[in-house]
PDB file of C-alpha atoms in Angstrom:
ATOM      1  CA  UNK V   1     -67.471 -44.998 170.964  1.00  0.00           C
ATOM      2  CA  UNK V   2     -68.780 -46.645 167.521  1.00  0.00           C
ATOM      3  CA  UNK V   3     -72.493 -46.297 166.773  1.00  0.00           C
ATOM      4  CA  UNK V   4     -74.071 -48.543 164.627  1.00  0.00           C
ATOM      5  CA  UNK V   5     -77.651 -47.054 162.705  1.00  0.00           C
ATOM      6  CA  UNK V   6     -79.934 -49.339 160.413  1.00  0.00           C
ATOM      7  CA  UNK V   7     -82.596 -48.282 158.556  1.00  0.00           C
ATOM      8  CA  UNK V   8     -85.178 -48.739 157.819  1.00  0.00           C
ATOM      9  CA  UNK V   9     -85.806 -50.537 161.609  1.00  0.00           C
ATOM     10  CA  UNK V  10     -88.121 -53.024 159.701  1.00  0.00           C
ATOM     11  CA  UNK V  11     -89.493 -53.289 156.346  1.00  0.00           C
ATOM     12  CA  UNK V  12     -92.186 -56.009 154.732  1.00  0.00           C
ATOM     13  CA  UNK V  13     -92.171 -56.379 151.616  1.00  0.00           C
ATOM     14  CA  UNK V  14     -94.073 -59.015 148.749  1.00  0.00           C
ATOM     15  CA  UNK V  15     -91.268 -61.789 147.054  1.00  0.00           C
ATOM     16  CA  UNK V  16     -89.735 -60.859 144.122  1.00  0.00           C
ATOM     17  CA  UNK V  17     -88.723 -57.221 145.273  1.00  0.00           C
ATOM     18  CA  UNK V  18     -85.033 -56.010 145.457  1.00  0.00           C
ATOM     19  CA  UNK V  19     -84.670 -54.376 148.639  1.00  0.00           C
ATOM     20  CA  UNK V  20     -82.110 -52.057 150.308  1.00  0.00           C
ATOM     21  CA  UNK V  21     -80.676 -52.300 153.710  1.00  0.00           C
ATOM     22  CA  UNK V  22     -78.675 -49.174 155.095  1.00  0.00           C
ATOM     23  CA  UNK V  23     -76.351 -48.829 157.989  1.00  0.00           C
ATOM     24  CA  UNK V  24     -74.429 -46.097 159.145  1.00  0.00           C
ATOM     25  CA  UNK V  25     -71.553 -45.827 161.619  1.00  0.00           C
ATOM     26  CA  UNK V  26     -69.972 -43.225 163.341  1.00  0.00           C
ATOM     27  CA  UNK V  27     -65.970 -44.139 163.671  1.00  0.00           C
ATOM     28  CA  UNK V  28     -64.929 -44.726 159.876  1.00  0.00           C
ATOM     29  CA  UNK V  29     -61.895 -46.640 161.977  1.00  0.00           C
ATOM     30  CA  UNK V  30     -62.631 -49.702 160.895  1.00  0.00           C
ATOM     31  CA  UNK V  31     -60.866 -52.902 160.335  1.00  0.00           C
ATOM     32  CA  UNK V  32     -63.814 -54.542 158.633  1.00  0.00           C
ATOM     33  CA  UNK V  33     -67.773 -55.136 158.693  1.00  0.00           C
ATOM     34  CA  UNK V  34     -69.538 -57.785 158.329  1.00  0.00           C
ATOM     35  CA  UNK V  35     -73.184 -58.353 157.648  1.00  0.00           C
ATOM     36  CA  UNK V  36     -75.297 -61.451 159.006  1.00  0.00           C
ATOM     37  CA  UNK V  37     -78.805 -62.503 159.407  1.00  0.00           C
ATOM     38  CA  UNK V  38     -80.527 -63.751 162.656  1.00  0.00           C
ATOM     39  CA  UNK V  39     -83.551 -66.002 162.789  1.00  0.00           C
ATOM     40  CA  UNK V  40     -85.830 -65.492 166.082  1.00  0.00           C
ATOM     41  CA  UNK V  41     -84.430 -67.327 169.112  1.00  0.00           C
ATOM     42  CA  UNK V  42     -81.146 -68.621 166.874  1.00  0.00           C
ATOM     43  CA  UNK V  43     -77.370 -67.065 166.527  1.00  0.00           C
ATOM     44  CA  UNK V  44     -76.046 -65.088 164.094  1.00  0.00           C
ATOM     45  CA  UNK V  45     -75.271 -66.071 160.598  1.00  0.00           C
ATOM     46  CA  UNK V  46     -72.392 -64.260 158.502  1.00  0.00           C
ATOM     47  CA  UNK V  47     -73.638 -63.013 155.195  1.00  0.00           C
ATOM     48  CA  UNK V  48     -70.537 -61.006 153.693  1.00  0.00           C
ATOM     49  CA  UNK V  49     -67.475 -59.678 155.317  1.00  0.00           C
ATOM     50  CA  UNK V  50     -65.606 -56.281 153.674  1.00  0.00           C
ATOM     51  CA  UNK V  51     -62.735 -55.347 154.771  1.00  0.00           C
ATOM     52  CA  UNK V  52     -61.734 -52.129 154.865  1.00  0.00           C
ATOM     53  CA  UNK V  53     -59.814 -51.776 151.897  1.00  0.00           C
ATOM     54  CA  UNK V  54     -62.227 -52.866 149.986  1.00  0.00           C
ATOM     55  CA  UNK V  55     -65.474 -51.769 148.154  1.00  0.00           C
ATOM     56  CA  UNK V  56     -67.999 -54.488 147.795  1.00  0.00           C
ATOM     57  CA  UNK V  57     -68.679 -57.816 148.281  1.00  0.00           C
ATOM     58  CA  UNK V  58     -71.317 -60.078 146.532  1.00  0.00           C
ATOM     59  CA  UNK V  59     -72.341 -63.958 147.577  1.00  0.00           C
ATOM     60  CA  UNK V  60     -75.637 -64.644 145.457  1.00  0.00           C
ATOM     61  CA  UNK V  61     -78.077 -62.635 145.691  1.00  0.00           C
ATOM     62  CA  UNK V  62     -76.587 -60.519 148.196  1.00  0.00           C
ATOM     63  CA  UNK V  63     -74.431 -57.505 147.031  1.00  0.00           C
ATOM     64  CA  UNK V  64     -72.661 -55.482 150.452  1.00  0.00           C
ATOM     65  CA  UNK V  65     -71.511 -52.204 149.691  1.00  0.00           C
ATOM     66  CA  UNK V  66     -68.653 -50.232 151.898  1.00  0.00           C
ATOM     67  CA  UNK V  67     -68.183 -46.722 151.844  1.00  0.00           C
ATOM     68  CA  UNK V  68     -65.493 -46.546 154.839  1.00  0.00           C
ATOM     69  CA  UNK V  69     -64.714 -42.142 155.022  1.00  0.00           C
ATOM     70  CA  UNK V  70     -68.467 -41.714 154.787  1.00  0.00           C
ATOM     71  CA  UNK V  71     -69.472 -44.351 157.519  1.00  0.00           C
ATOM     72  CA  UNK V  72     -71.845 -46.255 155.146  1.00  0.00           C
ATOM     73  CA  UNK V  73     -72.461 -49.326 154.212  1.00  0.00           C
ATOM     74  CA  UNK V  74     -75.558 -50.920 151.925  1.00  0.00           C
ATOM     75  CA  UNK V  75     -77.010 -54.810 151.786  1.00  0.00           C
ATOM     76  CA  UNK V  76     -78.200 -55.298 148.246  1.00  0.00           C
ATOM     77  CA  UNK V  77     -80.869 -57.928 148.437  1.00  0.00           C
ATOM     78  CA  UNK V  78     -81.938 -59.017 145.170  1.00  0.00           C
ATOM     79  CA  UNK V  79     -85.195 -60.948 144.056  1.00  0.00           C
ATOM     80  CA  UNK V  80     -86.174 -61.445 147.505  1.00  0.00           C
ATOM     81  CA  UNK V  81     -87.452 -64.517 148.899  1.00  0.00           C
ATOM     82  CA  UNK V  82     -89.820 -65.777 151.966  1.00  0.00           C
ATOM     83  CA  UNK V  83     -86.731 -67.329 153.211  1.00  0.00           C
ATOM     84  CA  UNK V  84     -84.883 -64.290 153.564  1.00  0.00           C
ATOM     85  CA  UNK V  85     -86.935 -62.794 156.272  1.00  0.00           C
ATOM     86  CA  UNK V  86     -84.516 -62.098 159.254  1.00  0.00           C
ATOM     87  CA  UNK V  87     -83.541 -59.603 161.428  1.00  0.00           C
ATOM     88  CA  UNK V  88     -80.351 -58.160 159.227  1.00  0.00           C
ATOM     89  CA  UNK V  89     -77.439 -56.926 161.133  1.00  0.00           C
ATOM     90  CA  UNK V  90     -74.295 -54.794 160.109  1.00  0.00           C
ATOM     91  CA  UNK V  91     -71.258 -54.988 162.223  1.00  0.00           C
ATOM     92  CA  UNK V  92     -68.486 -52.897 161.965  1.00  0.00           C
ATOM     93  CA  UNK V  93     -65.238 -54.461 163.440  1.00  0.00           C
ATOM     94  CA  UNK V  94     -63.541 -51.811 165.625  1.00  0.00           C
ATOM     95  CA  UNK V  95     -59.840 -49.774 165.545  1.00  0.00           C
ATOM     96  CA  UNK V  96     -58.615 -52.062 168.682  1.00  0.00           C
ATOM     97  CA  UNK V  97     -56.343 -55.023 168.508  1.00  0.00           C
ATOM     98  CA  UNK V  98     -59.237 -57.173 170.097  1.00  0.00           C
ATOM     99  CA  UNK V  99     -61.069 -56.561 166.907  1.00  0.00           C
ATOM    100  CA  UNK V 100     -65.000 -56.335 168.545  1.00  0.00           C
ATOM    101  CA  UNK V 101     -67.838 -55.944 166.655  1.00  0.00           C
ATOM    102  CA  UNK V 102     -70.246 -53.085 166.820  1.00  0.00           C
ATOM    103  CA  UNK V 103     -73.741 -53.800 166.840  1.00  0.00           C
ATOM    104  CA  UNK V 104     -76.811 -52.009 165.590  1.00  0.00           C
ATOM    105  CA  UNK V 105     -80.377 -52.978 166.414  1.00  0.00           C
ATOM    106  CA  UNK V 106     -80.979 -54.421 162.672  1.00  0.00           C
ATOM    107  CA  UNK V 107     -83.898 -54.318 160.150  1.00  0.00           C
ATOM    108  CA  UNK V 108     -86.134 -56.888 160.638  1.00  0.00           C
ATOM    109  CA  UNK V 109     -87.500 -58.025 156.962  1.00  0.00           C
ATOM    110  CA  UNK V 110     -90.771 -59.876 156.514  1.00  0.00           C
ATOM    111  CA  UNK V 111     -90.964 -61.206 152.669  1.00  0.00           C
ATOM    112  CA  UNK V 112     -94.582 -62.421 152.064  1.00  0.00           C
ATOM    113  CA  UNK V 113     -95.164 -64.921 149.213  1.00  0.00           C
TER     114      UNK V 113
ATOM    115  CA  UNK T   1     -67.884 -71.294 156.738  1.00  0.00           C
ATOM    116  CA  UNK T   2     -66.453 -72.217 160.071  1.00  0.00           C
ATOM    117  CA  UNK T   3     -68.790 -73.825 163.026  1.00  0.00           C
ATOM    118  CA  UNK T   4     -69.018 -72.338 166.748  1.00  0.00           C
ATOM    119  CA  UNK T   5     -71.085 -74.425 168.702  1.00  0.00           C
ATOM    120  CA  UNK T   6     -72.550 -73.584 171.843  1.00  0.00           C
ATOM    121  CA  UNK T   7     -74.376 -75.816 174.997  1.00  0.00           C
ATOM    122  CA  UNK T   8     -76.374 -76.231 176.182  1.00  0.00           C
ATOM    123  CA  UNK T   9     -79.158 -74.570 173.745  1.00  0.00           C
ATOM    124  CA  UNK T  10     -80.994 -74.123 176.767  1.00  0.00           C
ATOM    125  CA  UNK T  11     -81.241 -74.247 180.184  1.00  0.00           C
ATOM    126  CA  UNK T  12     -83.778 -73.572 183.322  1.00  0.00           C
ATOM    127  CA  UNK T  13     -82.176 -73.088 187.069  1.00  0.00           C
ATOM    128  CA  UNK T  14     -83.374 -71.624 190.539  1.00  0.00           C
ATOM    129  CA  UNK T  15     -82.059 -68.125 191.620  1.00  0.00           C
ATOM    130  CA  UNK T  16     -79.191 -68.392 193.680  1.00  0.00           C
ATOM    131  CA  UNK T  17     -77.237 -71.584 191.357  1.00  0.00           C
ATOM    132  CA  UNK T  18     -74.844 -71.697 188.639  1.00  0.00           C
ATOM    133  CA  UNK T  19     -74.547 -72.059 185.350  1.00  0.00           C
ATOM    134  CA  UNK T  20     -71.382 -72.778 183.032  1.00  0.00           C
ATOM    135  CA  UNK T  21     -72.362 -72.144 178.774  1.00  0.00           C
ATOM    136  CA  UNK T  22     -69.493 -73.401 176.486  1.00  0.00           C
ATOM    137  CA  UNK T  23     -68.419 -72.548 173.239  1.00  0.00           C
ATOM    138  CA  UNK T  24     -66.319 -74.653 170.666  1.00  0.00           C
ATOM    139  CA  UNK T  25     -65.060 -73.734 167.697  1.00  0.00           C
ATOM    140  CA  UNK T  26     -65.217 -77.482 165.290  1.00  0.00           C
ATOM    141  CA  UNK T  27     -63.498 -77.203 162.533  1.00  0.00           C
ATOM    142  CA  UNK T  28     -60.699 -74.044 163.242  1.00  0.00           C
ATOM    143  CA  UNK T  29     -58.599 -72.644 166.379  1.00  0.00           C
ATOM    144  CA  UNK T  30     -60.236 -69.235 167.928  1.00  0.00           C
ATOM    145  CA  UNK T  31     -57.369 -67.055 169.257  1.00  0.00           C
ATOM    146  CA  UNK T  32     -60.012 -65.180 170.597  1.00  0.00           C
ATOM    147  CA  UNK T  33     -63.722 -65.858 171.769  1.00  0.00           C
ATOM    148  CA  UNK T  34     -66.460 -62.976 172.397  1.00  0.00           C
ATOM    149  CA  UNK T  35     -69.535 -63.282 174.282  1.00  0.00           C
ATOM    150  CA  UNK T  36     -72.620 -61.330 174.171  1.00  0.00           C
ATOM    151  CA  UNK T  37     -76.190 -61.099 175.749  1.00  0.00           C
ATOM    152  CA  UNK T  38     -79.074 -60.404 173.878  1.00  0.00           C
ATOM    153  CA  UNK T  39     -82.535 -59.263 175.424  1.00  0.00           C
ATOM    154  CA  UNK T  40     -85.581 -59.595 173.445  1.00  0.00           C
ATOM    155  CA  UNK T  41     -86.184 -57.394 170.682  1.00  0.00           C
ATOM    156  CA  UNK T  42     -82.713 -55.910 171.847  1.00  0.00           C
ATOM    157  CA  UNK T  43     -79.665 -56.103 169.738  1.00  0.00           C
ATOM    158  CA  UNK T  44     -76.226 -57.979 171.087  1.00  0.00           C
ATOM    159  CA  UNK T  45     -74.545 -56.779 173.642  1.00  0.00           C
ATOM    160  CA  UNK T  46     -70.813 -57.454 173.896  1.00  0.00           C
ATOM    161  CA  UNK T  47     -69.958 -58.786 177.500  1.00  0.00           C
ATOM    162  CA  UNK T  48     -66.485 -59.686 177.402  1.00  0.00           C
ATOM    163  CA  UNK T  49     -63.260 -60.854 175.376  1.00  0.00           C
ATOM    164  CA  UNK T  50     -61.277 -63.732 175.696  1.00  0.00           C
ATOM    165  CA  UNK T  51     -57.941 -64.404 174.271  1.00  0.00           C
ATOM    166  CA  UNK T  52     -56.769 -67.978 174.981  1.00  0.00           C
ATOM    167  CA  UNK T  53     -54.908 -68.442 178.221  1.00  0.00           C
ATOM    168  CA  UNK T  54     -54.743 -65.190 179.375  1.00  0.00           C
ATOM    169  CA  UNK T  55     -58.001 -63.490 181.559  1.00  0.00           C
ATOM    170  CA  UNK T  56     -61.090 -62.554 179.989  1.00  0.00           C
ATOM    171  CA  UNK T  57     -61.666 -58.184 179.416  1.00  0.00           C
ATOM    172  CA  UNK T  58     -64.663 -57.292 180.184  1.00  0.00           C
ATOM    173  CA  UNK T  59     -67.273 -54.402 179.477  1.00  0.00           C
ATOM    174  CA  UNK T  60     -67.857 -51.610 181.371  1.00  0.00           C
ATOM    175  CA  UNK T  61     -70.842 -52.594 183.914  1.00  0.00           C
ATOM    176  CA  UNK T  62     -69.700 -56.258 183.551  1.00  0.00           C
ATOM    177  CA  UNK T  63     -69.093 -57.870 186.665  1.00  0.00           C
ATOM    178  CA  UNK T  64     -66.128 -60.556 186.121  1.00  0.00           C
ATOM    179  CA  UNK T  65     -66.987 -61.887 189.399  1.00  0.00           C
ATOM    180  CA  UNK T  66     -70.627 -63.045 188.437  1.00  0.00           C
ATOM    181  CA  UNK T  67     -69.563 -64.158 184.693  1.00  0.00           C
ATOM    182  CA  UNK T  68     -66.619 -66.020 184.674  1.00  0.00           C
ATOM    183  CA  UNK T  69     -64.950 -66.819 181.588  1.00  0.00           C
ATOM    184  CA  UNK T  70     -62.480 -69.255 180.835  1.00  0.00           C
ATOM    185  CA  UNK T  71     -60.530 -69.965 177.606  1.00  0.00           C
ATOM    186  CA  UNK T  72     -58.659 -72.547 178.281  1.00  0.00           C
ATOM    187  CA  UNK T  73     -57.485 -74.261 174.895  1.00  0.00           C
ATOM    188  CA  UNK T  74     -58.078 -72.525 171.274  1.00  0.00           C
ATOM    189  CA  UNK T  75     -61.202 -74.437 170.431  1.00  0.00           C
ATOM    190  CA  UNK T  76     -63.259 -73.814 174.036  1.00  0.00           C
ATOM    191  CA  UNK T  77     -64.122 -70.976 176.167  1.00  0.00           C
ATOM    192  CA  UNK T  78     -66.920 -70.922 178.813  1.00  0.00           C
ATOM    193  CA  UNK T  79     -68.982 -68.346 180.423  1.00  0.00           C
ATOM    194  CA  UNK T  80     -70.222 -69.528 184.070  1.00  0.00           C
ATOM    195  CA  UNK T  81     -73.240 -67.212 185.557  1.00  0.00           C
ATOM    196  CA  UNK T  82     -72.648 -67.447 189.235  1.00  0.00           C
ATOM    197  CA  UNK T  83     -75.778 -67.049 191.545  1.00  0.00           C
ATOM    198  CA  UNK T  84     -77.683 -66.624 188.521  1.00  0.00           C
ATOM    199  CA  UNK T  85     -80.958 -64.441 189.416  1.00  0.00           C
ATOM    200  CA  UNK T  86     -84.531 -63.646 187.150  1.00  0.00           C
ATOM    201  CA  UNK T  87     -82.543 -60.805 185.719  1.00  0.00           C
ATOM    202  CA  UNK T  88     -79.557 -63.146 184.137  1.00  0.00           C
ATOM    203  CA  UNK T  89     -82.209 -64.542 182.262  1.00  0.00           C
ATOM    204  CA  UNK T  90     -81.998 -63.631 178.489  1.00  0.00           C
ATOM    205  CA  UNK T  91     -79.889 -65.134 175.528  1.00  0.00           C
ATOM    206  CA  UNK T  92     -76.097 -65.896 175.544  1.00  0.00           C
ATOM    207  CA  UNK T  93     -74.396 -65.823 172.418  1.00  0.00           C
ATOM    208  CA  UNK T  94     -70.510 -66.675 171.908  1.00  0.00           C
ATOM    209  CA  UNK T  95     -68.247 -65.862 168.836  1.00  0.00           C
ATOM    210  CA  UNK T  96     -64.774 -66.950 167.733  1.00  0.00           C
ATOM    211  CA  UNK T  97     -62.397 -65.460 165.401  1.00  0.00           C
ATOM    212  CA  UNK T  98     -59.620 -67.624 163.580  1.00  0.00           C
ATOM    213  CA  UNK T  99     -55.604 -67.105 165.116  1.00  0.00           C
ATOM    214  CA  UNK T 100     -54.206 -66.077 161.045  1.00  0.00           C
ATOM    215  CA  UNK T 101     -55.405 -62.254 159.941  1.00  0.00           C
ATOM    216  CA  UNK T 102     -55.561 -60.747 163.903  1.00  0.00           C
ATOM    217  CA  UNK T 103     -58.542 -58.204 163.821  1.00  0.00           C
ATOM    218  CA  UNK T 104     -59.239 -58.416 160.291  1.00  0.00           C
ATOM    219  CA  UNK T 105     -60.822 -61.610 160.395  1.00  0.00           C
ATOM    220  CA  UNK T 106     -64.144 -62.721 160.067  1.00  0.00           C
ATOM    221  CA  UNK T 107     -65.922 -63.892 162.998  1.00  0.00           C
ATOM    222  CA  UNK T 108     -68.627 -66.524 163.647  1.00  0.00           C
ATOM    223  CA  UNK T 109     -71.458 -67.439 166.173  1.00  0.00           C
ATOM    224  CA  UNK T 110     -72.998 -69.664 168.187  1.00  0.00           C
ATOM    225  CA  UNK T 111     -76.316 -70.791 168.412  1.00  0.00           C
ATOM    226  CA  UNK T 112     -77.087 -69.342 171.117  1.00  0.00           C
ATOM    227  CA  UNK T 113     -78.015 -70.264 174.712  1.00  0.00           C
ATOM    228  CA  UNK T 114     -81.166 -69.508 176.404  1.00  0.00           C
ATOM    229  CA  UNK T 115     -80.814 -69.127 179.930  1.00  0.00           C
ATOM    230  CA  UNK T 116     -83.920 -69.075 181.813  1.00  0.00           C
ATOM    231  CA  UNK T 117     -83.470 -68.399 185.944  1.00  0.00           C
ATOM    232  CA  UNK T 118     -86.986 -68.858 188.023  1.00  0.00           C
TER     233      UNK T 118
END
């Protein structure tokens, strides 16, 4: 069964930093993963999709890493931004035809002005 | 990106009713619709997967006879909670995936239902 890691679990941090958000998974299997934010009490946002075949992905400020044989993949935020606190959330898709997404429990990010 | 709505947002009930969430996708056709439950501070849980007119697979511990899903057309699935109780209470979420690409494409959420059962 996939497990999905993130660390750090939460991390607060002053604007203006770039910050690093890991996530490891256990079944390098995948189809794709995809990374998305969640606000408290809201859905889930999609941030970057990588599919497997593929390295990185960038929208913006955000730069997603994939490392698929090693089970890794990084979130790149740069120049961060009291708007970006979320919980962040890395989703691997999995090796069935149904295509479900793995779950992790996030990082939650507080950016402080 | 492409829009999954979800309703109602919310919604309060007594034990022992029922309670039917749906999920549209607007603006593309979802072979396949997901839905998860998410207690606080928890992360999602996947609940069940449903391909369009064919039944609903659900997760081990699941019960399919207490949430009943239905994906009747490519745009809308629903999730009824029959004899909801206190511990159905917690947030529903629902996903859709387009029908080109199969498992390689990129999925997107709901809002999000809060269910609520005194």
């Amino acid at each position: 069964k996939q497990e999905v890691t993130q660390i750090p679990a939460a991390l607060s941090v002053p604007e203006g930093e770039n910050l690093v958000l890991n996530c490891s998974f256990t079944d390098s299997a995948i189809y794709n993963l995809q990374w998305f934010r969640q606000d408290p009490g809201k859905g889930l946002t999609s941030l970057l999709l990588i599919q497997s075949s593929q390295r990185e992905q960038t929208s913006g400020r955000l730069n997603a890493s994939l490392d698929k044989s090693s089970g890794r993949s990084t979130l790149y935020i740069a120049a961060s931004q009291p708007g970006d606190s979320a919980t962040y959330l890395c989703a691997p898709t999995g090796g069935s035809t149904l295509g479900r997404l793995y779950f992790g429990r996030g990082t939650q990010l507080t950016v402080w002005p | 990106g492409a829009v999954v709505s979800q309703h109602p947002s919310w919604v309060i009930c007594k034990s022992g009713t029922s309670v039917k969430i749906e999920c549209r996708s607007l603006d593309f056709q979802a072979t396949t619709m997901f839905w998860y439950r998410q207690f606080p501070k928890q992360s999602l849980m996947l609940m069940a997967t449903s391909n369009e007119g064919s039944k609903a697979t659900y997760e081990q511990g699941v019960e399919k006879d207490k949430f009943l899903i239905n994906h009747a057309s490519l745009t809308l699935s629903t999730l009824t909670v029959t004899s909801a109780h206190p511990e159905d209470s917690s947030f529903y979420i629902c996903s859709a995936r387009g029908t080109s690409g199969g498992a390689n494409n990129e999925q997107f959420f709901g809002p999000g239902t809060r269910l609520t059962v005194l």
